[in-house]
């Protein structure tokens, strides 16, 4: 069964998980129609929606992004609550532009300073992943071009470890 929930400051779309032949097409259609509202996501609203709509233990793939450890820690309680009832995998995107900036040699102090900030952001993402995993939340950190492969590999790992 596959379903979909999209949200930002509120829940926008809920497609109940079903095993119908056209379910993937329905999911793709809903994703195609999504528009961002550039608002801070309300993970509490997501938690409440899951609590009322998804009663059976499920594998939840949450595609999101945090740029700071503080931002993630504000929402950690919701991730922990979700992870008590479901198998939660939080999927983050790596900022490939940061890695590209780090590969170039610094020519002056300004570029050296920029690289230092870029390294801090890269480290911050790794700390976010470690913090979530320390609280029992599975994670995937991937560049956009590696997202599909890494997500499938995580699913295969979950199946191999009989976590679901």
CSV table of C-alpha atoms in Angstrom, one decimal:
chain,number,residue,atom,x,y,z
A,1,UNK,CA,0.0,0.0,0.0
A,2,UNK,CA,1.2,3.5,-0.7
A,3,UNK,CA,-0.2,6.8,0.4
A,4,UNK,CA,0.7,10.5,0.6
A,5,UNK,CA,0.5,13.4,3.0
A,6,UNK,CA,1.8,16.8,2.0
A,7,UNK,CA,2.1,19.7,4.5
A,8,UNK,CA,3.7,22.9,5.4
A,9,UNK,CA,2.1,25.1,8.1
A,10,UNK,CA,-0.9,22.9,7.7
A,11,UNK,CA,-1.7,19.6,6.0
A,12,UNK,CA,-2.5,20.2,2.3
A,13,UNK,CA,-3.1,16.7,0.8
A,14,UNK,CA,-3.9,13.3,2.2
A,15,UNK,CA,-4.2,10.3,0.0
A,16,UNK,CA,-5.1,7.2,2.1
A,17,UNK,CA,-2.7,4.3,1.5
A,18,UNK,CA,-4.3,1.7,-0.9
A,19,UNK,CA,-3.2,-1.2,-3.0
A,20,UNK,CA,-5.0,0.0,-6.2
A,21,UNK,CA,-3.4,-0.3,-9.6
A,22,UNK,CA,-3.5,3.4,-10.2
A,23,UNK,CA,-2.3,4.5,-6.8
A,24,UNK,CA,1.2,5.5,-8.0
A,25,UNK,CA,-0.4,7.6,-10.8
A,26,UNK,CA,-2.6,9.3,-8.2
A,27,UNK,CA,0.4,10.0,-6.0
A,28,UNK,CA,2.4,11.4,-9.0
A,29,UNK,CA,-0.6,13.6,-10.0
A,30,UNK,CA,-0.9,15.0,-6.5
A,31,UNK,CA,2.8,15.7,-6.3
A,32,UNK,CA,2.8,17.4,-9.6
A,33,UNK,CA,0.0,19.8,-8.5
A,34,UNK,CA,1.8,20.8,-5.3
A,35,UNK,CA,2.7,24.4,-4.8
A,36,UNK,CA,5.0,25.7,-2.1
A,37,UNK,CA,3.8,28.4,0.2
A,38,UNK,CA,7.3,29.0,1.6
A,39,UNK,CA,6.0,28.6,5.2
A,40,UNK,CA,7.7,26.8,8.1
A,41,UNK,CA,6.5,23.2,8.2
A,42,UNK,CA,4.3,22.3,11.2
A,43,UNK,CA,5.5,18.8,12.2
A,44,UNK,CA,2.9,18.8,15.0
A,45,UNK,CA,0.1,19.0,12.3
A,46,UNK,CA,1.8,16.1,10.5
A,47,UNK,CA,1.9,14.1,13.7
A,48,UNK,CA,-1.8,14.7,14.4
A,49,UNK,CA,-2.7,13.8,10.9
A,50,UNK,CA,-0.8,10.5,11.2
A,51,UNK,CA,-2.2,9.7,14.6
A,52,UNK,CA,-5.8,10.0,13.3
A,53,UNK,CA,-5.4,8.7,9.7
A,54,UNK,CA,-2.7,6.1,9.8
A,55,UNK,CA,-3.5,3.6,12.5
A,56,UNK,CA,-1.4,0.6,11.3
A,57,UNK,CA,2.3,0.6,11.8
A,58,UNK,CA,3.8,1.9,8.5
A,59,UNK,CA,7.0,2.8,6.8
A,60,UNK,CA,6.9,6.6,6.5
A,61,UNK,CA,9.4,8.4,4.2
A,62,UNK,CA,9.5,12.0,5.2
A,63,UNK,CA,11.2,14.2,2.6
A,64,UNK,CA,12.3,17.4,4.4
A,65,UNK,CA,15.2,19.7,5.0
A,66,UNK,CA,16.8,21.4,8.0
A,67,UNK,CA,19.6,23.8,7.7
A,68,UNK,CA,20.4,24.0,11.4
A,69,UNK,CA,20.6,21.6,14.3
A,70,UNK,CA,18.5,24.0,16.4
A,71,UNK,CA,15.6,23.9,13.9
A,72,UNK,CA,15.6,20.1,13.9
A,73,UNK,CA,15.8,19.9,17.7
A,74,UNK,CA,12.6,22.1,18.0
A,75,UNK,CA,10.8,19.3,16.1
A,76,UNK,CA,12.6,16.3,17.4
A,77,UNK,CA,9.7,15.5,19.8
A,78,UNK,CA,7.3,15.0,16.9
A,79,UNK,CA,9.8,12.7,15.1
A,80,UNK,CA,10.2,10.7,18.3
A,81,UNK,CA,6.5,10.4,18.7
A,82,UNK,CA,6.0,9.3,15.1
A,83,UNK,CA,8.8,6.8,15.4
A,84,UNK,CA,7.1,5.2,18.4
A,85,UNK,CA,4.2,4.1,16.2
A,86,UNK,CA,5.8,3.9,12.7
A,87,UNK,CA,9.1,3.2,11.1
A,88,UNK,CA,10.2,6.8,10.2
A,89,UNK,CA,12.9,7.5,7.6
A,90,UNK,CA,13.7,11.2,7.4
A,91,UNK,CA,15.3,12.0,4.0
A,92,UNK,CA,17.4,15.1,3.7
A,93,UNK,CA,19.0,16.8,0.7
A,94,UNK,CA,22.7,17.6,0.6
A,95,UNK,CA,23.5,21.0,-0.8
A,96,UNK,CA,25.7,20.1,-3.7
A,97,UNK,CA,26.7,23.8,-4.3
A,98,UNK,CA,28.4,23.7,-0.9
A,99,UNK,CA,30.5,20.7,-1.9
A,100,UNK,CA,31.4,22.4,-5.2
A,101,UNK,CA,32.5,25.5,-3.4
A,102,UNK,CA,34.7,23.4,-1.1
A,103,UNK,CA,36.5,21.8,-4.0
A,104,UNK,CA,37.8,25.1,-5.4
A,105,UNK,CA,41.0,26.4,-3.8
A,106,UNK,CA,40.6,29.6,-1.9
A,107,UNK,CA,42.3,32.5,-3.7
A,108,UNK,CA,41.8,35.2,-1.0
A,109,UNK,CA,40.5,35.7,2.6
A,110,UNK,CA,36.9,36.2,1.5
A,111,UNK,CA,36.8,32.8,-0.3
A,112,UNK,CA,38.6,31.2,2.7
A,113,UNK,CA,35.9,32.6,4.9
A,114,UNK,CA,33.1,31.4,2.6
A,115,UNK,CA,34.6,27.9,2.6
A,116,UNK,CA,34.7,27.9,6.3
A,117,UNK,CA,31.0,28.7,6.5
A,118,UNK,CA,30.3,26.0,3.8
A,119,UNK,CA,32.2,23.4,6.0
A,120,UNK,CA,30.1,24.5,9.0
A,121,UNK,CA,26.9,23.9,7.0
A,122,UNK,CA,28.1,20.4,5.8
A,123,UNK,CA,29.0,19.5,9.4
A,124,UNK,CA,25.7,20.8,10.7
A,125,UNK,CA,23.8,18.4,8.3
A,126,UNK,CA,25.9,15.5,9.6
A,127,UNK,CA,25.1,16.5,13.2
A,128,UNK,CA,21.4,16.6,12.4
A,129,UNK,CA,21.5,13.1,11.0
A,130,UNK,CA,23.5,11.8,14.0
A,131,UNK,CA,21.1,13.4,16.4
A,132,UNK,CA,18.0,11.8,14.7
A,133,UNK,CA,19.7,8.4,14.6
A,134,UNK,CA,20.6,8.7,18.3
A,135,UNK,CA,16.8,9.0,18.9
A,136,UNK,CA,15.9,6.0,16.8
A,137,UNK,CA,14.9,7.8,13.6
A,138,UNK,CA,16.4,6.4,10.4
A,139,UNK,CA,17.8,8.9,8.0
A,140,UNK,CA,19.0,9.3,4.4
A,141,UNK,CA,21.3,12.2,3.5
A,142,UNK,CA,21.7,12.4,-0.3
A,143,UNK,CA,22.5,14.7,-3.1
A,144,UNK,CA,19.5,15.2,-5.3
A,145,UNK,CA,20.9,13.0,-8.1
A,146,UNK,CA,21.5,10.1,-5.6
A,147,UNK,CA,18.2,10.4,-3.8
A,148,UNK,CA,16.4,7.6,-5.5
A,149,UNK,CA,19.2,5.1,-5.2
A,150,UNK,CA,19.9,5.9,-1.6
A,151,UNK,CA,16.2,5.8,-0.6
A,152,UNK,CA,15.8,2.4,-2.3
A,153,UNK,CA,19.0,1.1,-0.6
A,154,UNK,CA,17.6,2.3,2.8
A,155,UNK,CA,14.3,0.4,2.1
A,156,UNK,CA,16.3,-2.8,1.2
A,157,UNK,CA,18.3,-2.4,4.4
A,158,UNK,CA,15.0,-2.1,6.4
A,159,UNK,CA,13.7,-5.2,4.7
A,160,UNK,CA,16.9,-7.1,5.3
A,161,UNK,CA,16.9,-6.2,9.0
A,162,UNK,CA,13.2,-7.1,9.3
A,163,UNK,CA,12.4,-3.7,10.8
A,164,UNK,CA,9.0,-3.5,9.2
